[in-house]
PDB file of C-alpha atoms in Angstrom:
ATOM      1  CA  GLY A  18      10.811  -1.781   0.444  1.00 78.00           C
ATOM      2  CA  ASN A  19       7.552  -2.172   3.012  1.00 85.00           C
ATOM      3  CA  SER A  20       7.950  -3.214   6.443  1.00 91.00           C
ATOM      4  CA  VAL A  21       6.776  -3.014   9.312  1.00 94.00           C
ATOM      5  CA  THR A  22       8.552  -3.283  13.153  1.00 95.00           C
ATOM      6  CA  GLN A  23       6.760  -4.201  16.341  1.00 94.00           C
ATOM      7  CA  MET A  24       7.998  -4.035  19.884  1.00 85.00           C
ATOM      8  CA  GLU A  25       9.632  -7.254  20.723  1.00 83.00           C
ATOM      9  CA  GLY A  26       7.908  -9.175  23.269  1.00 85.00           C
ATOM     10  CA  PRO A  27       7.423 -11.406  25.223  1.00 93.00           C
ATOM     11  CA  VAL A  28       5.289  -8.868  27.103  1.00 95.00           C
ATOM     12  CA  THR A  29       3.770  -9.642  30.546  1.00 96.00           C
ATOM     13  CA  LEU A  30       1.496  -7.273  32.543  1.00 96.00           C
ATOM     14  CA  SER A  31      -0.592  -7.591  35.170  1.00 97.00           C
ATOM     15  CA  GLU A  32      -4.501  -7.408  34.940  1.00 97.00           C
ATOM     16  CA  GLU A  33      -5.987  -3.766  34.792  1.00 96.00           C
ATOM     17  CA  ALA A  34      -2.421  -2.488  33.660  1.00 97.00           C
ATOM     18  CA  PHE A  35      -2.057  -0.037  31.139  1.00 97.00           C
ATOM     19  CA  LEU A  36      -0.625  -1.699  27.710  1.00 97.00           C
ATOM     20  CA  THR A  37       1.081  -0.195  24.856  1.00 97.00           C
ATOM     21  CA  ILE A  38       2.634  -2.181  21.868  1.00 97.00           C
ATOM     22  CA  ASN A  39       4.565  -0.037  19.562  1.00 97.00           C
ATOM     23  CA  CYS A  40       4.646  -0.156  15.647  1.00 97.00           C
ATOM     24  CA  THR A  41       6.373   1.503  13.122  1.00 97.00           C
ATOM     25  CA  TYR A  42       6.009   1.120   9.675  1.00 96.00           C
ATOM     26  CA  THR A  43       8.194   2.245   6.487  1.00 94.00           C
ATOM     27  CA  ALA A  44       5.720   2.006   3.105  1.00 90.00           C
ATOM     28  CA  THR A  45       5.954   3.684  -0.479  1.00 82.00           C
ATOM     29  CA  GLY A  46       2.644   4.861  -0.957  1.00 80.00           C
ATOM     30  CA  TYR A  47      -0.490   5.623   1.386  1.00 82.00           C
ATOM     31  CA  PRO A  48      -0.922   2.017   3.752  1.00 89.00           C
ATOM     32  CA  SER A  49      -3.878   1.140   5.702  1.00 91.00           C
ATOM     33  CA  LEU A  50      -2.760  -0.054   8.775  1.00 94.00           C
ATOM     34  CA  PHE A  51      -4.148  -2.754  10.619  1.00 94.00           C
ATOM     35  CA  TRP A  52      -3.805  -4.787  13.940  1.00 97.00           C
ATOM     36  CA  TYR A  53      -4.500  -8.123  14.421  1.00 96.00           C
ATOM     37  CA  VAL A  54      -4.566 -10.836  16.939  1.00 96.00           C
ATOM     38  CA  GLN A  55      -4.365 -14.333  17.211  1.00 93.00           C
ATOM     39  CA  TYR A  56      -5.596 -15.998  20.087  1.00 92.00           C
ATOM     40  CA  PRO A  57      -3.978 -19.671  21.558  1.00 87.00           C
ATOM     41  CA  GLY A  58      -4.856 -22.259  18.701  1.00 83.00           C
ATOM     42  CA  GLU A  59      -6.676 -19.773  16.260  1.00 86.00           C
ATOM     43  CA  GLY A  60      -6.157 -18.055  13.530  1.00 88.00           C
ATOM     44  CA  LEU A  61      -5.455 -14.243  13.110  1.00 92.00           C
ATOM     45  CA  GLN A  62      -8.817 -12.021  13.358  1.00 93.00           C
ATOM     46  CA  LEU A  63      -9.098  -8.218  12.821  1.00 93.00           C
ATOM     47  CA  LEU A  64      -8.926  -6.074  15.757  1.00 96.00           C
ATOM     48  CA  LEU A  65      -8.725  -2.497  14.288  1.00 96.00           C
ATOM     49  CA  LYS A  66      -7.692  -1.080  11.478  1.00 94.00           C
ATOM     50  CA  ALA A  67      -7.174   2.906  10.124  1.00 94.00           C
ATOM     51  CA  THR A  68      -6.801   3.914   6.359  1.00 90.00           C
ATOM     52  CA  LYS A  69      -5.228   7.371   6.679  1.00 90.00           C
ATOM     53  CA  ALA A  70      -3.630   9.665   8.124  1.00 93.00           C
ATOM     54  CA  ASP A  71      -5.208  10.784  11.933  1.00 95.00           C
ATOM     55  CA  ASP A  72      -7.679   8.078  11.939  1.00 96.00           C
ATOM     56  CA  LYS A  73      -8.158   6.245  15.304  1.00 97.00           C
ATOM     57  CA  GLY A  74      -9.256   2.944  15.088  1.00 97.00           C
ATOM     58  CA  SER A  75     -11.047   1.289  18.217  1.00 97.00           C
ATOM     59  CA  ASN A  76     -12.108  -2.076  19.451  1.00 97.00           C
ATOM     60  CA  LYS A  77     -12.597  -4.017  22.539  1.00 95.00           C
ATOM     61  CA  GLY A  78     -10.855  -1.155  24.468  1.00 97.00           C
ATOM     62  CA  PHE A  79      -8.026  -1.296  22.069  1.00 98.00           C
ATOM     63  CA  GLU A  80      -7.070   1.951  20.339  1.00 98.00           C
ATOM     64  CA  ALA A  81      -4.272   2.935  17.702  1.00 98.00           C
ATOM     65  CA  THR A  82      -3.956   6.450  15.513  1.00 98.00           C
ATOM     66  CA  TYR A  83      -2.261   6.723  12.115  1.00 97.00           C
ATOM     67  CA  ARG A  84       0.355   9.106  12.956  1.00 96.00           C
ATOM     68  CA  LYS A  85       1.907   9.779   9.329  1.00 94.00           C
ATOM     69  CA  GLU A  86       4.640  12.160  10.958  1.00 94.00           C
ATOM     70  CA  THR A  87       5.566   9.509  13.050  1.00 95.00           C
ATOM     71  CA  THR A  88       5.205   6.408  10.816  1.00 96.00           C
ATOM     72  CA  SER A  89       3.522   4.833  13.598  1.00 97.00           C
ATOM     73  CA  PHE A  90       0.465   2.794  14.708  1.00 98.00           C
ATOM     74  CA  HIS A  91       0.666   1.968  18.329  1.00 98.00           C
ATOM     75  CA  LEU A  92      -1.596  -0.251  20.450  1.00 98.00           C
ATOM     76  CA  GLU A  93      -3.080   0.488  23.448  1.00 98.00           C
ATOM     77  CA  LYS A  94      -5.608  -0.203  25.699  1.00 98.00           C
ATOM     78  CA  GLY A  95      -6.227   1.480  29.481  1.00 96.00           C
ATOM     79  CA  SER A  96      -7.130  -1.733  31.296  1.00 96.00           C
ATOM     80  CA  VAL A  97      -5.859  -5.402  30.040  1.00 97.00           C
ATOM     81  CA  GLN A  98      -7.774  -8.140  30.975  1.00 97.00           C
ATOM     82  CA  VAL A  99      -6.397 -12.073  31.399  1.00 96.00           C
ATOM     83  CA  SER A 100      -8.766 -12.946  28.056  1.00 96.00           C
ATOM     84  CA  ASP A 101      -6.244 -10.391  25.907  1.00 97.00           C
ATOM     85  CA  SER A 102      -3.566 -12.761  26.427  1.00 96.00           C
ATOM     86  CA  ALA A 103      -2.454 -13.236  22.905  1.00 96.00           C
ATOM     87  CA  VAL A 104      -0.208 -12.604  20.157  1.00 94.00           C
ATOM     88  CA  TYR A 105      -0.723  -9.148  18.462  1.00 96.00           C
ATOM     89  CA  PHE A 106       0.718  -8.030  14.522  1.00 95.00           C
ATOM     90  CA  CYS A 107       0.578  -4.959  13.415  1.00 96.00           C
ATOM     91  CA  ALA A 108       0.385  -4.971   9.366  1.00 94.00           C
ATOM     92  CA  LEU A 109      -0.042  -2.367   6.616  1.00 92.00           C
ATOM     93  CA  ARG A 110      -1.559  -2.838   3.585  1.00 88.00           C
ATOM     94  CA  LEU A 111      -1.183  -0.903  -0.240  1.00 78.00           C
ATOM     95  CA  ILE A 112      -2.985  -0.042  -2.744  1.00 67.00           C
ATOM     96  CA  GLN A 113      -0.582  -0.996  -5.306  1.00 64.00           C
ATOM     97  CA  GLY A 114       0.768  -4.215  -6.454  1.00 58.00           C
ATOM     98  CA  ALA A 115      -0.792  -7.367  -4.883  1.00 61.00           C
ATOM     99  CA  GLN A 116      -2.639  -5.487  -2.220  1.00 70.00           C
ATOM    100  CA  LYS A 117      -0.965  -8.173   0.345  1.00 80.00           C
ATOM    101  CA  LEU A 118      -0.890  -7.896   3.950  1.00 87.00           C
ATOM    102  CA  VAL A 119       2.696  -6.941   5.292  1.00 89.00           C
ATOM    103  CA  PHE A 120       3.023  -7.851   8.779  1.00 92.00           C
ATOM    104  CA  GLY A 121       5.309  -7.361  11.930  1.00 93.00           C
ATOM    105  CA  GLN A 122       6.973 -10.169  13.612  1.00 92.00           C
ATOM    106  CA  GLY A 123       4.200 -10.254  16.358  1.00 93.00           C
ATOM    107  CA  THR A 124       4.295  -9.455  19.977  1.00 94.00           C
ATOM    108  CA  ARG A 125       3.001 -12.106  22.331  1.00 94.00           C
ATOM    109  CA  LEU A 126       1.296 -10.607  25.256  1.00 96.00           C
ATOM    110  CA  THR A 127       0.749 -12.523  28.530  1.00 96.00           C
ATOM    111  CA  ILE A 128      -1.653 -11.038  31.799  1.00 97.00           C
ATOM    112  CA  ASN A 129      -1.456 -12.498  34.449  1.00 96.00           C
ATOM    113  CA  PRO A 130      -4.356 -12.290  36.804  1.00 94.00           C
TER     114      PRO A 130
ATOM    115  CA  ASP B   6     -15.860 -17.897  12.528  1.00 80.00           C
ATOM    116  CA  SER B   7     -14.169 -15.762   9.409  1.00 85.00           C
ATOM    117  CA  GLY B   8     -15.827 -18.131   6.700  1.00 92.00           C
ATOM    118  CA  VAL B   9     -12.430 -19.101   5.433  1.00 96.00           C
ATOM    119  CA  THR B  10     -12.292 -22.749   5.838  1.00 96.00           C
ATOM    120  CA  GLN B  11      -8.689 -25.112   5.563  1.00 97.00           C
ATOM    121  CA  THR B  12      -8.268 -28.243   5.379  1.00 97.00           C
ATOM    122  CA  PRO B  13      -6.833 -30.343   6.862  1.00 97.00           C
ATOM    123  CA  LYS B  14      -6.549 -28.830  10.563  1.00 95.00           C
ATOM    124  CA  HIS B  15      -3.322 -30.899  11.226  1.00 96.00           C
ATOM    125  CA  LEU B  16      -0.724 -33.241   9.030  1.00 96.00           C
ATOM    126  CA  ILE B  17       2.052 -35.127   9.749  1.00 97.00           C
ATOM    127  CA  THR B  18       4.341 -36.852   6.986  1.00 97.00           C
ATOM    128  CA  ALA B  19       7.746 -37.247   6.567  1.00 97.00           C
ATOM    129  CA  THR B  20      10.473 -35.692   4.692  1.00 97.00           C
ATOM    130  CA  GLY B  21      11.212 -35.950   0.828  1.00 97.00           C
ATOM    131  CA  GLN B  22       6.819 -36.406   0.641  1.00 97.00           C
ATOM    132  CA  ARG B  23       4.100 -34.401  -0.909  1.00 98.00           C
ATOM    133  CA  VAL B  24       0.996 -32.575   0.827  1.00 98.00           C
ATOM    134  CA  THR B  25      -1.585 -30.197  -0.561  1.00 98.00           C
ATOM    135  CA  LEU B  26      -3.536 -28.345   1.579  1.00 98.00           C
ATOM    136  CA  ARG B  27      -6.947 -26.557   0.395  1.00 98.00           C
ATOM    137  CA  CYS B  28      -8.594 -23.250   1.181  1.00 98.00           C
ATOM    138  CA  SER B  29     -12.328 -22.184   0.525  1.00 98.00           C
ATOM    139  CA  PRO B  30     -12.430 -18.322   0.858  1.00 96.00           C
ATOM    140  CA  ARG B  31     -15.185 -16.068   2.085  1.00 94.00           C
ATOM    141  CA  SER B  32     -18.659 -16.507  -0.288  1.00 93.00           C
ATOM    142  CA  GLY B  33     -17.715 -13.897  -2.867  1.00 90.00           C
ATOM    143  CA  ASP B  34     -14.317 -13.129  -2.039  1.00 92.00           C
ATOM    144  CA  LEU B  35     -12.361 -13.123  -5.119  1.00 92.00           C
ATOM    145  CA  SER B  36      -8.904 -12.855  -3.726  1.00 92.00           C
ATOM    146  CA  VAL B  37      -6.920 -15.592  -1.988  1.00 94.00           C
ATOM    147  CA  TYR B  38      -3.395 -15.206   0.035  1.00 94.00           C
ATOM    148  CA  TRP B  39      -1.498 -17.796   1.432  1.00 96.00           C
ATOM    149  CA  TYR B  40       0.680 -17.278   4.771  1.00 95.00           C
ATOM    150  CA  GLN B  41       3.219 -19.275   6.670  1.00 95.00           C
ATOM    151  CA  GLN B  42       3.818 -18.996  10.015  1.00 92.00           C
ATOM    152  CA  SER B  43       7.114 -20.366  11.880  1.00 88.00           C
ATOM    153  CA  LEU B  44       8.478 -19.568  15.209  1.00 78.00           C
ATOM    154  CA  ASP B  45      11.767 -18.073  13.394  1.00 72.00           C
ATOM    155  CA  GLN B  46      10.442 -16.280   9.995  1.00 70.00           C
ATOM    156  CA  GLY B  47       6.723 -14.966  11.546  1.00 82.00           C
ATOM    157  CA  LEU B  48       4.095 -14.685   9.223  1.00 89.00           C
ATOM    158  CA  GLN B  49       5.328 -14.779   5.538  1.00 91.00           C
ATOM    159  CA  PHE B  50       3.928 -14.015   2.462  1.00 92.00           C
ATOM    160  CA  LEU B  51       3.961 -17.009  -0.087  1.00 95.00           C
ATOM    161  CA  ILE B  52       1.660 -16.359  -2.862  1.00 94.00           C
ATOM    162  CA  GLN B  53      -1.814 -14.390  -3.922  1.00 92.00           C
ATOM    163  CA  TYR B  54      -4.578 -15.322  -6.431  1.00 93.00           C
ATOM    164  CA  TYR B  55      -7.345 -13.305  -7.447  1.00 91.00           C
ATOM    165  CA  ASN B  56     -10.180 -14.801  -9.897  1.00 92.00           C
ATOM    166  CA  GLY B  57      -7.982 -17.552 -10.549  1.00 94.00           C
ATOM    167  CA  GLU B  58      -5.069 -15.674 -11.948  1.00 94.00           C
ATOM    168  CA  GLU B  59      -1.869 -15.111  -9.907  1.00 93.00           C
ATOM    169  CA  ARG B  60      -1.343 -11.721  -8.675  1.00 89.00           C
ATOM    170  CA  ALA B  61       1.780 -11.996  -6.759  1.00 88.00           C
ATOM    171  CA  LYS B  62       4.513 -13.988  -5.360  1.00 90.00           C
ATOM    172  CA  GLY B  63       5.992 -13.422  -1.895  1.00 89.00           C
ATOM    173  CA  ASN B  64       8.760 -15.793  -0.209  1.00 83.00           C
ATOM    174  CA  ILE B  65       7.364 -19.004  -2.095  1.00 92.00           C
ATOM    175  CA  LEU B  66      10.195 -21.551  -2.595  1.00 94.00           C
ATOM    176  CA  GLU B  67      10.370 -23.621  -6.088  1.00 95.00           C
ATOM    177  CA  ARG B  68       9.465 -26.627  -4.332  1.00 97.00           C
ATOM    178  CA  PHE B  69       5.631 -25.243  -3.300  1.00 97.00           C
ATOM    179  CA  SER B  70       2.829 -24.203  -5.952  1.00 96.00           C
ATOM    180  CA  ALA B  71      -0.287 -23.063  -5.628  1.00 97.00           C
ATOM    181  CA  GLN B  72      -3.458 -22.477  -7.776  1.00 97.00           C
ATOM    182  CA  GLN B  73      -7.111 -21.055  -7.676  1.00 97.00           C
ATOM    183  CA  PHE B  74      -9.804 -22.873  -9.388  1.00 97.00           C
ATOM    184  CA  PRO B  75     -13.151 -21.811 -11.172  1.00 96.00           C
ATOM    185  CA  ASP B  76     -15.271 -21.997  -8.285  1.00 95.00           C
ATOM    186  CA  LEU B  77     -12.449 -19.908  -6.141  1.00 96.00           C
ATOM    187  CA  HIS B  78     -11.164 -22.491  -3.866  1.00 97.00           C
ATOM    188  CA  SER B  79      -7.430 -22.828  -3.702  1.00 98.00           C
ATOM    189  CA  GLU B  80      -4.852 -25.136  -3.183  1.00 98.00           C
ATOM    190  CA  LEU B  81      -1.387 -25.025  -1.980  1.00 98.00           C
ATOM    191  CA  ASN B  82       1.136 -27.915  -3.212  1.00 98.00           C
ATOM    192  CA  LEU B  83       3.963 -28.637  -0.912  1.00 98.00           C
ATOM    193  CA  SER B  84       6.913 -31.049  -2.569  1.00 97.00           C
ATOM    194  CA  SER B  85      10.076 -32.826  -1.146  1.00 97.00           C
ATOM    195  CA  LEU B  86       8.985 -31.824   1.989  1.00 97.00           C
ATOM    196  CA  GLU B  87      11.893 -30.753   4.649  1.00 97.00           C
ATOM    197  CA  LEU B  88      12.167 -30.484   8.256  1.00 96.00           C
ATOM    198  CA  GLY B  89      12.255 -26.782   7.865  1.00 93.00           C
ATOM    199  CA  ASP B  90       8.911 -26.779   6.251  1.00 95.00           C
ATOM    200  CA  SER B  91       7.147 -27.505   9.291  1.00 96.00           C
ATOM    201  CA  ALA B  92       5.071 -24.549  10.138  1.00 96.00           C
ATOM    202  CA  LEU B  93       1.881 -22.958  10.541  1.00 95.00           C
ATOM    203  CA  TYR B  94       0.127 -22.196   6.693  1.00 97.00           C
ATOM    204  CA  PHE B  95      -2.845 -20.223   6.717  1.00 96.00           C
ATOM    205  CA  CYS B  96      -5.200 -19.021   4.075  1.00 96.00           C
ATOM    206  CA  ALA B  97      -6.969 -15.130   3.655  1.00 95.00           C
ATOM    207  CA  SER B  98      -9.586 -13.876   1.565  1.00 94.00           C
ATOM    208  CA  SER B  99     -10.705 -10.416   0.733  1.00 89.00           C
ATOM    209  CA  GLY B 100     -12.808  -8.892  -1.392  1.00 82.00           C
ATOM    210  CA  SER B 101     -13.137  -5.803  -3.118  1.00 70.00           C
ATOM    211  CA  GLN B 102     -12.493  -3.262  -0.680  1.00 64.00           C
ATOM    212  CA  GLY B 103      -8.643  -2.632  -1.978  1.00 65.00           C
ATOM    213  CA  ARG B 104      -6.709  -1.638   0.469  1.00 64.00           C
ATOM    214  CA  THR B 105      -8.887  -0.224   3.240  1.00 67.00           C
ATOM    215  CA  GLY B 106     -10.679  -3.708   3.683  1.00 74.00           C
ATOM    216  CA  GLU B 107      -9.160  -6.255   5.938  1.00 84.00           C
ATOM    217  CA  LEU B 108      -8.117  -9.798   5.106  1.00 89.00           C
ATOM    218  CA  PHE B 109     -10.089 -12.741   6.497  1.00 91.00           C
ATOM    219  CA  PHE B 110      -8.220 -15.178   7.831  1.00 93.00           C
ATOM    220  CA  GLY B 111      -8.832 -19.230   8.275  1.00 95.00           C
ATOM    221  CA  GLU B 112      -7.522 -21.155  11.339  1.00 94.00           C
ATOM    222  CA  GLY B 113      -4.603 -22.996   9.781  1.00 95.00           C
ATOM    223  CA  SER B 114      -3.634 -26.235   8.827  1.00 97.00           C
ATOM    224  CA  ARG B 115      -0.034 -27.143  10.899  1.00 95.00           C
ATOM    225  CA  LEU B 116       1.903 -28.903   8.863  1.00 97.00           C
ATOM    226  CA  THR B 117       4.864 -30.821  10.736  1.00 97.00           C
ATOM    227  CA  VAL B 118       7.480 -32.628   8.720  1.00 97.00           C
ATOM    228  CA  LEU B 119       9.286 -35.975  10.442  1.00 95.00           C
TER     229      LEU B 119
END
């Protein structure tokens, strides 16, 4: 089936540290890949996306590259801020069927000053 | 602001009761999705509607049902509520961009069953 596996959290870092949150996927066909972020008390919002192999999505200093050969879409940021504290979800979306998003389990990130 | 509106934001009820959650999608979006977010299960897809028709079902219990109306708003009905139904219920909508388009999420309805 189609699934997303994320690095288990919680992850705690100091401000200005380098961040990587690992995400791998299993999919039939060619999915689009997404990172969503959920700030405390809010709904999910799109952080970045990539629609085909080797695409790099980027936003707010975050980046992720669609790696078909390793079926991965790892999220990175060079220097995190306290305001980046949130839960991050990796997700895939297929063209077949319902086109729903299939989410990973989420990774809670806490940045300490 | 995603443009997706969910009501109510919070709901507290008792076991055995029935509740209805409402979602208004972004203007022009034909697809509506319902997700359940609980601490132990993460984000689970429940059901999708497209222009009034059910498109796909996920892990939705038989006690739950949904519909999408001609004005494209959707309702999720939860009946015979159990303690384990306590969760955050999200609605999302999407346009016609297919698999490359993002889903836009509402802020959720937090249901507490006592």
